[in-house]
Amino acid sequence: MKKIYFLLSFLLCVQFALAQKTISGSVADDQGLPLPGATLVEDGTDNGTLTDFDGNFTITIAEDSSVTISFIGYESLTLNSDSDFSSISLNQSNELEEVIVTSLGISRDKKSLGYSVSTVKGDDIAAVKDTNFLTSMQGKVAGLNIKSTGGFGGSANVIIRGNSSLYGNNQALFIVDGTPITNEINNSNGGGRGGYDFGNGAMDINPDDIDTVSVLKGAAATALYGSRGSNGVIVITTKKGSGTEDGFGVTINSSFTSGNINLDTAPKYQNEYGGGYGAYYDGPGAGFFLYDVDGNGTDDITSPFTEDASFGTRFNPANPDLAYQWDSQWPQLANYKKATPYLAAPNTPNDLYQTASTFINSVSIQDGNENGNFRIGFTNLDSEGIVPNSKLKRNTISFNSSYNITDRFKASASVNLIKTDGKGRNGTGYDSRNLLQSHRQWWQVNVDPVEQIRVYQEHKENMTWNSYSWDDTDPIYFDNIGWTLFENFETDTKTRYYGNANLFYEFNDWINVLAQVSFDTSDSLIEERINVGSVDVSNYSRINRTRSEFNYNVRVNFKKNFNEISLNGNIGANLREQNYSSIGASTNGGLNIRGLYTLANSANAPLAPSEYTAQNMVDGVFANVSAGYDNTYFLEASLRRDRSSTLPITGNKFVYPSVSGTMVFSEIINLDFLTFGKIRANYAEVGNDTNPYNVFSSYNLGDPFDGNGLASNPSAFNNLGLKAEITKSTEFGIEASLFDSRVTLDASYYNQRTEDLLTPVDVSTATGVAAKWLNAGSIENKGIELMLSVIPIRTQDFSWNISGTWSNNKSEVLELAEGLETLQLGAFQGGVSIHAVPGEAYGAIRGRGFQRNSAGVKLLTDENPNGASYGPAFLRTDLNNEIIGNQTPDWNAGIRNMFNYKNISFSFLIDIQEGGDFFSLDTYYGFATGIYDRSAGLNELDNPIRDRVANGGGVLLDGVYADGSRPTARTEHHNYRNPYGYKTGIQEQHVWDASYVKLREIRLSYGIPTSVFGGLVNSATLSVIGKNLWIISKNSPYSDPEFGLSAGNITGYQSGAPLGVKEIGASLKLQF
Amino acid sequence: MKTNYKILFACFSLIFVACQTDIEYETLNRNPKDPSVVPYATLFTSASKSLVDEMVTTNYNTSIYKFLAQYWAQTTYTDESNYEVQNRNISRNHWSEMYTDVLFDFKDAKERAINGTSVNKVGEEAQITVLEVYAWQNLVDTFGNVPYTEALNPKENILPAYDDAATIYTDLMIRLDTAISQLGSAPGGFTKADLIYGGDLAAWSKFANSLKLRLAMRLSDVNPSVSKAAAEQAVAAGVFTSNADNTTLQYLGAPPNTNPIWVSIVQSGRKDYVASNTMIDHMNALSDPRLDNFFKDKVNGAYLGGPYGATNTYGKYSHINAQILAPDFEGTLIDFVEVSFLQAEAAERGYSITGTAEQHYNNGIESSILYWGGSASDVTSYMANPDVAYTTASGDWKEKIAMQFWIGMYNRGCEGWNVWRKFDSPQLNIPVASQRPIPTRYTYPIVEQNLNEANRSSAASAIGGDEQTTKIFWDVN
């Protein structure tokens, strides 16, 4: 037949063929029920059709060709053109028979595996696209905890089965077609006080290129990856060119997503009281500053410009005070020297956010024949965040190809190029370049943020709402919002290449060798700016980073069957080389020329740039053997020895074994309802090294003083006696498929213990150092993971599939090195610190708590730390290191419902986290600055809580005295020293439960009949998608409990938390 | 099959060619950008500068000495002037800076000097010792009992016990005496690396004796005999006799080697501080000529200080004068003004030193006025003020000395606070917002509760509780 491929404007191809015949028939399942929407494709061509509602089809094919009939969930069938097509019957496929890509890209029959593997299909990820594809995997795999940090273009934590390392990287290892991909977290600063989140390395992977994702949990699955597999491995297989004759195909995928802020994750502002920390200034309600603005000799009232809080005077909407406000200070503005009604602004900071948009367009072509195949893909991502002036662009080019040099000798290679350009990422944590720091912690509700941006855009000046005074318009603590967004933005660019080259040679039909070189390199430049006239010293800084990783692998594989015994295995060697270097320079003491961002514009001679360079190597040799008997019993064992350059010679070599066993009991027990069943068990160890430069000491050079060199001891004390940390894990699991695969179950129990944790232990600085490198102790992670899938309804037109995942991970610090009482993971602003404490789960939050009576009720005292005149106060603990929370959740679950009706499918996913806590610096400060709705309103007497107690105001505290009596006196709530803000010094007051139930994803897909396209298109799918549309339930106010500072080991701390974004989008996928 | 072996061989050689020996691996693990060995003079210079920076800074994350002495008040954020030291981890930051960037580097430098071969190593050791004693005294005066004998040894002890404050003082005296005798005999010490005296060991001797006088006078209430003996020795051996002897570090005009006050007030563009009413009211009462040097921006023709501890509008009160805010303004560890008032106290207590209390009192005032740029006639007219003149000024000798000592320590908040703690004078204010009592020490860093709790809590009970109002051992009145 003739067919024209038409692809945008860049491809035109015409094919001719000869003798044809038309066949027709019907397709049904093994019960005889018709299968609508089954595909029939003429082999080796793109000619195909779908069955109609009754399973009937008609197709015209070439003489002497063949047709493959397939339908999801059923085994495909290939028939010659002269076969009988009248009533075709398809058998249901057994999903557990699927082939899994495991360690080092080796494909294995899933039933033989002695460890837990979960697979997600590429289409499941690519249908709902995001700038970070990892967020599309949330809730889909038990034991895989993906936590988005919420920032635009920001990172996501990818943790499999809990944190096994205290200090080190706990992120899962990513392997793309055999290439290890770094998943480093890129945060320019961190520690909760500024910096930007540049995302994580794995987010560069293009979802449109993904064929399947396998999540290998536990050490046994990962022993062969060596050290870096100890956190679990995510193996990604990308799409390949098809190897069949005339397999030429084109795929176009286009998606658009738009996002808007989720107000459930935003502050709710009070609108009754104006700027100030209390009503103790001047003018009406003591809420104003006095200046003689009009020069008539009498003072006029102005906003309390310097005060970044909203505990000031009460607005009087009926008869508002007229005050000179921030927009009266600049001659360019309409309100210059005009007093205007002092009222809550019509817009709150929640109104300044724009609609985010993400366009992702990709096109790929592929072809193949008996000699080889290739695939070329190009994807363009263009995204704007909700914060004005934030943009992310990413172009990805991928190419892979394989070629059969001889029957036995095959060469293949793949290259991916990713160019990412970011601009205006929102700052993180407690930093003026994080808008949310101001809007969640410090703000005047009488200021209109939208007007702030408007005047900036009109005049390009730093017209701050927070000046020194009426006659001094310099910003005191905060810049104009537009100025922050459009002047003091960062830009970043990264070029990354990764891929591999492989040679594969078959000595004979049972032994072969694979040699592979893989690489992953990137160059990036990050530039940060602060313009002249900002609150902060004007500055330009740039940092160039280069990183590269090369892996050299050689592996000899063998596979042989002797009657009932199957035997396969491999021996191999691996060398990994990682290089990292960076150079960062900054202007010194400000900029001379406004708006010119170059080091030459430095006010003083720039200081020496800071340089860093490191190289580390790990080599390993390994062997693996797996034996099967009668397709029923399988036994596998592996052994690996690594040598790392980051450990001292005395401890740089470490050997670790694994062993696993499987029994397919459905081969032994014959039960009608049992389609498939197996049990598995394994034990494995994995060694892990550390980063470079933790063994030998070196000094830090300071900036020279008048020609004198300065050197200082570093803050961490290195240790010549370090050795590898070892994770030992045991796992038991069962997989079963029942009632013709209508019920499938996968359950695992694991216990994973990491010993000799390599940690820079925080120590008392009286030792002269802040931390000391030690093999510090051991941590245990144990838990249960369940996956259950049920198909309650399966008829010819309709099916309903429910699949659920549930996992709990209990992590507990078992012991610490001698002399240690706790391992401090971080100490933060607000007086809290996060710890690993023996007997406690990882991530205990410590600070000052409430004192409670035996019934758990908060105790009160009349000795208010703000002074007795403030009334009763909560009684706080004496020490500041009480355990007041823990960041580790109790369990996570995901429930997905999928409905298929003919060629329409609909699914939604609910993601649940139970337990876990976080400390909020936002409410810690924000409750004191009076910006939130709960800091205004009425008390039990229906009097305003901000009125003085003497006038019937104040609040009755929810607690009792030591004798059990309730308070009779109310507590003052008229200024920042109220009983809920940071002035109480009780950190526990700002520890919130991080539980949530979210409608994570909702999707509607429609397979457009190809007839619509007049036969030009082989398949067309239109999807409409919604992400994070609804937080069904949460126990914390004003923010998304999932969010933190950046991906990393600390998740239980929010400061200037990003806003949640509801996304809806549509995508169209066309295959030619 | 030959081809087969070739391929196999080629594959594996790929790995082995790339492999390196253990020694080569270890080399990779040595940072080529950071030195593993440095001249110990660079450690000395670094630690000296860190010490002066830390004593000079007014960054409210590290130092609130200017609020403890109530020289300045705050504008919008008033936590620090209301003595909430834990919110910003002020005590932790000061503690850490003194131990890690000052004392640990001094210790390292000293060990290398002693084990080295320099002809000047004895002098170098002494220079280090004097600055170490200065830093240790500050830690004790600020916190009370602190880790001392078990401190600074991360290799052996990560849970250092706290030592008794008085015992530390005794040991500091011994160390200082050793250094004084070394300085007298050593042929030389650090020269270029000595940012303070440029290697002038005679000047170092005066510094060491002046510091000894300070240590001695701290003990005057609790251990009069030791105090008397040490003070007399120090004065006899030669303490400062003019401002020219002062222990100062001359900062440079451009960052990063500027005076830290310039960094936190001028460069940052912040207007967090105004003059406090405590300081202005006392000085106005005395018509003190130094007002023009300490402050600027009169309000209605007179200097006006913001109520201490209240939220103050920046524009309404007098501000800090430009002299202190210059980037190259020198930083001072100890000066002739302080030494004069210390001697005035010694004379009043009957210690045998040359000069009367009044002479030393007058020296202190005169050298202070002249240091700040006042004229001889300013001195004369000020001394003529009956509220200033030693014989006619009000109060007992302690109150007289304390008032002028306190004003004279204006740019050295820590010593200003020490004057108040020692003499319980002059009258300071209770901060307006919190009404908290003026601290008599810093509480221990919160992190010590987490990282060294057993030792911290036994120290806390030894000193009478880890409170801001617990008194240092020498503060008995």
Coordinates of N, CA, C and O in Angstrom, one line a residue, chain A residues 839-921:
Chain A
G839 N 17.7 5.0 69.9 CA 16.3 4.6 70.3 C 15.2 5.5 69.7 O 14.1 5.2 69.9
E840 N 15.6 6.4 68.8 CA 14.6 7.2 68.2 C 14.8 7.1 66.7 O 15.8 6.7 66.1
A841 N 13.7 7.4 66.0 CA 13.7 7.3 64.5 C 14.6 8.5 64.0 O 14.8 9.5 64.7
Y842 N 15.2 8.3 62.9 CA 16.0 9.3 62.2 C 15.3 10.6 62.1 O 14.1 10.6 61.7
G843 N 15.9 11.7 62.4 CA 15.3 13.0 62.2 C 14.5 13.5 63.4 O 13.5 14.1 63.2
A844 N 14.9 13.2 64.6 CA 14.2 13.8 65.8 C 14.5 15.3 65.8 O 15.6 15.8 65.6
I845 N 13.4 16.0 66.0 CA 13.5 17.5 66.1 C 13.6 17.9 67.5 O 12.7 17.4 68.4
R846 N 14.6 18.7 67.8 CA 14.8 19.0 69.2 C 14.7 20.5 69.4 O 15.1 21.3 68.6
G847 N 14.1 20.9 70.5 CA 14.0 22.3 70.9 C 13.3 22.4 72.2 O 13.2 21.4 73.0
R848 N 12.8 23.6 72.5 CA 12.1 23.7 73.8 C 10.6 23.3 73.6 O 10.0 23.7 72.6
G849 N 10.1 22.6 74.6 CA 8.8 22.1 74.5 C 7.9 22.7 75.5 O 8.3 23.5 76.3
F850 N 6.6 22.3 75.4 CA 5.6 22.6 76.5 C 5.9 21.7 77.7 O 6.3 20.6 77.5
Q851 N 5.6 22.2 78.8 CA 5.5 21.3 80.0 C 4.0 20.9 80.0 O 3.1 21.7 79.9
R852 N 3.8 19.6 80.3 CA 2.4 19.1 80.3 C 2.2 18.3 81.6 O 3.2 17.8 82.2
N853 N 1.0 18.2 82.0 CA 0.7 17.3 83.2 C 0.5 15.9 82.7 O 0.7 15.6 81.5
S854 N 0.2 15.0 83.7 CA 0.2 13.6 83.4 C -0.8 13.2 82.3 O -0.7 12.2 81.6
A855 N -1.9 14.1 82.2 CA -2.9 13.8 81.2 C -2.5 14.4 79.8 O -3.3 14.3 78.9
G856 N -1.3 15.0 79.8 CA -0.9 15.5 78.5 C -1.3 17.0 78.2 O -1.1 17.5 77.1
V857 N -2.0 17.6 79.2 CA -2.5 18.9 79.0 C -1.4 19.9 79.2 O -0.6 19.8 80.2
K858 N -1.3 21.0 78.4 CA -0.2 22.0 78.6 C -0.4 22.7 79.9 O -1.5 23.1 80.3
L859 N 0.7 22.9 80.5 CA 0.7 23.6 81.8 C 0.9 25.1 81.6 O 1.6 25.5 80.7
L860 N 0.3 25.8 82.5 CA 0.4 27.3 82.4 C 1.1 27.8 83.7 O 1.2 27.2 84.7
T861 N 1.6 29.0 83.5 CA 2.3 29.7 84.6 C 1.9 31.2 84.5 O 1.5 31.7 83.5
D862 N 1.9 31.8 85.7 CA 1.7 33.3 85.7 C 3.0 34.0 85.5 O 3.0 35.3 85.3
E863 N 4.1 33.3 85.5 CA 5.4 34.0 85.2 C 5.7 34.1 83.8 O 6.4 33.3 83.2
N864 N 5.0 35.0 83.1 CA 5.1 35.2 81.7 C 6.5 35.7 81.4 O 6.9 36.7 81.9
P865 N 7.2 35.0 80.5 CA 8.6 35.5 80.2 C 8.6 36.9 79.6 O 9.6 37.6 79.6
N866 N 7.4 37.4 79.1 CA 7.4 38.7 78.6 C 7.0 39.7 79.7 O 6.8 40.9 79.4
G867 N 6.9 39.2 80.9 CA 6.5 40.1 82.0 C 5.1 39.7 82.5 O 4.2 39.3 81.7
A868 N 4.9 39.8 83.8 CA 3.7 39.3 84.4 C 2.5 40.0 83.9 O 1.4 39.5 83.9
S869 N 2.7 41.3 83.5 CA 1.5 42.0 83.0 C 0.9 41.4 81.8 O -0.2 41.8 81.4
Y870 N 1.6 40.5 81.1 CA 1.0 39.9 79.9 C 0.0 38.8 80.2 O -0.6 38.3 79.3
G871 N -0.1 38.4 81.5 CA -1.0 37.4 81.8 C -0.4 36.0 81.8 O 0.8 35.8 81.6
P872 N -1.2 35.0 81.9 CA -0.7 33.6 82.0 C 0.1 33.2 80.7 O -0.2 33.8 79.6
A873 N 1.0 32.3 80.8 CA 1.8 31.9 79.7 C 1.9 30.4 79.8 O 1.8 29.8 80.8
F874 N 2.2 29.8 78.6 CA 2.5 28.4 78.6 C 3.9 28.1 79.4 O 4.8 28.9 79.2
L875 N 3.9 27.1 80.1 CA 5.1 26.7 80.9 C 6.0 25.9 79.9 O 5.5 25.0 79.3
R876 N 7.2 26.4 79.8 CA 8.1 25.7 78.8 C 9.1 24.9 79.5 O 9.4 25.1 80.7
T877 N 9.7 23.9 78.8 CA 10.7 23.1 79.5 C 12.0 23.8 79.8 O 12.3 24.9 79.1
D878 N 12.7 23.3 80.7 CA 14.0 24.0 81.1 C 15.0 24.0 80.0 O 15.6 25.0 79.7
L879 N 15.1 22.8 79.4 CA 16.2 22.6 78.4 C 15.6 22.9 77.0 O 14.4 22.8 76.8
N880 N 16.6 23.1 76.1 CA 16.2 23.4 74.8 C 16.4 22.2 73.9 O 16.5 22.4 72.6
N881 N 16.7 21.1 74.4 CA 16.9 19.9 73.6 C 15.9 18.8 73.8 O 16.2 17.6 73.7
E882 N 14.7 19.2 74.2 CA 13.7 18.1 74.3 C 13.3 17.6 72.9 O 13.4 18.4 71.9
I883 N 12.9 16.4 72.8 CA 12.5 15.9 71.5 C 11.0 16.4 71.3 O 10.1 16.0 72.0
I884 N 10.8 17.2 70.3 CA 9.5 17.8 70.1 C 8.8 17.4 68.8 O 7.8 17.9 68.4
G885 N 9.5 16.4 68.1 CA 8.9 15.9 66.8 C 9.9 15.0 66.1 O 11.0 14.9 66.6
N886 N 9.4 14.5 65.0 CA 10.3 13.6 64.2 C 9.9 13.7 62.8 O 8.7 13.7 62.5
Q887 N 10.8 13.9 61.9 CA 10.5 14.1 60.5 C 10.0 12.9 59.8 O 9.5 12.9 58.7
T888 N 10.3 11.7 60.3 CA 10.0 10.5 59.6 C 8.6 10.1 59.7 O 8.0 10.0 60.8
P889 N 7.9 9.9 58.6 CA 6.5 9.5 58.6 C 6.3 8.1 59.1 O 7.2 7.3 59.1
D890 N 5.0 7.8 59.5 CA 4.7 6.4 60.0 C 4.5 5.5 58.8 O 5.0 4.4 58.8
W891 N 3.8 6.0 57.8 CA 3.6 5.2 56.6 C 3.2 6.1 55.4 O 2.7 7.2 55.6
N892 N 3.4 5.5 54.3 CA 2.9 6.2 53.0 C 2.1 5.2 52.2 O 2.3 4.0 52.3
A893 N 1.1 5.7 51.5 CA 0.3 4.9 50.7 C -0.1 5.6 49.4 O -0.1 6.8 49.4
G894 N -0.4 4.8 48.4 CA -0.9 5.4 47.2 C -2.1 4.5 46.7 O -1.9 3.3 46.7
I895 N -3.2 5.1 46.3 CA -4.3 4.3 45.7 C -4.6 4.8 44.4 O -4.8 6.0 44.2
R896 N -4.6 3.9 43.4 CA -4.9 4.4 42.1 C -6.1 3.6 41.5 O -6.2 2.4 41.6
N897 N -7.0 4.4 41.0 CA -8.2 3.7 40.3 C -8.1 4.0 38.8 O -7.8 5.2 38.4
M898 N -8.2 3.0 38.0 CA -8.2 3.2 36.6 C -9.4 2.6 35.9 O -9.7 1.4 36.2
F899 N -10.0 3.3 35.1 CA -11.2 2.9 34.4 C -10.9 2.9 32.9 O -10.4 3.9 32.4
N900 N -11.2 1.8 32.3 CA -11.1 1.8 30.8 C -12.5 1.5 30.2 O -13.1 0.6 30.6
Y901 N -12.9 2.4 29.3 CA -14.1 2.1 28.6 C -13.8 2.3 27.1 O -13.5 3.4 26.7
K902 N -13.8 1.2 26.4 CA -13.4 1.2 25.0 C -12.0 2.0 24.9 O -11.1 1.6 25.5
N903 N -12.0 3.0 24.1 CA -10.7 3.7 24.0 C -10.5 4.9 24.8 O -9.8 5.8 24.6
I904 N -11.3 4.9 25.9 CA -11.2 6.0 26.9 C -10.7 5.4 28.2 O -11.2 4.4 28.6
S905 N -9.7 6.1 28.7 CA -9.3 5.6 30.1 C -9.2 6.8 31.0 O -8.9 7.9 30.6
F906 N -9.6 6.5 32.2 CA -9.6 7.5 33.2 C -9.0 7.0 34.5 O -9.2 5.8 34.9
S907 N -8.1 7.7 35.1 CA -7.5 7.3 36.3 C -7.3 8.4 37.3 O -7.2 9.5 36.9
F908 N -7.2 8.1 38.6 CA -6.8 9.0 39.5 C -6.0 8.4 40.6 O -6.2 7.2 40.9
L909 N -5.1 9.1 41.2 CA -4.2 8.6 42.2 C -4.3 9.4 43.5 O -4.2 10.7 43.4
I910 N -4.5 8.8 44.6 CA -4.5 9.4 45.9 C -3.2 9.0 46.6 O -2.9 7.8 46.7
D911 N -2.5 10.0 47.1 CA -1.2 9.8 47.8 C -1.4 10.2 49.2 O -1.9 11.3 49.5
I912 N -1.0 9.3 50.1 CA -1.2 9.5 51.5 C 0.1 9.4 52.3 O 0.9 8.5 52.1
Q913 N 0.3 10.4 53.2 CA 1.4 10.2 54.2 C 0.8 10.4 55.5 O 0.0 11.3 55.8
E914 N 1.1 9.4 56.4 CA 0.6 9.5 57.8 C 1.8 9.7 58.7 O 2.8 9.0 58.7
G915 N 1.7 10.8 59.5 CA 2.8 11.0 60.5 C 4.0 11.8 59.9 O 4.0 12.2 58.7
G916 N 4.9 12.0 60.7 CA 6.0 12.8 60.4 C 5.7 14.3 60.8 O 4.6 14.7 60.9
D917 N 6.8 15.0 61.2 CA 6.6 16.4 61.6 C 7.5 17.3 60.9 O 8.5 16.9 60.4
F918 N 7.2 18.6 60.9 CA 8.2 19.6 60.5 C 8.0 20.8 61.4 O 7.0 21.1 62.0
F919 N 9.2 21.5 61.5 CA 9.2 22.7 62.3 C 9.0 23.9 61.3 O 9.7 23.9 60.2
S920 N 8.1 24.8 61.6 CA 7.9 25.9 60.6 C 8.5 27.2 61.2 O 7.9 27.8 62.2
L921 N 9.5 27.7 60.6 CA 10.0 29.0 61.0 C 9.0 30.1 60.5 O 9.0 31.2 61.0

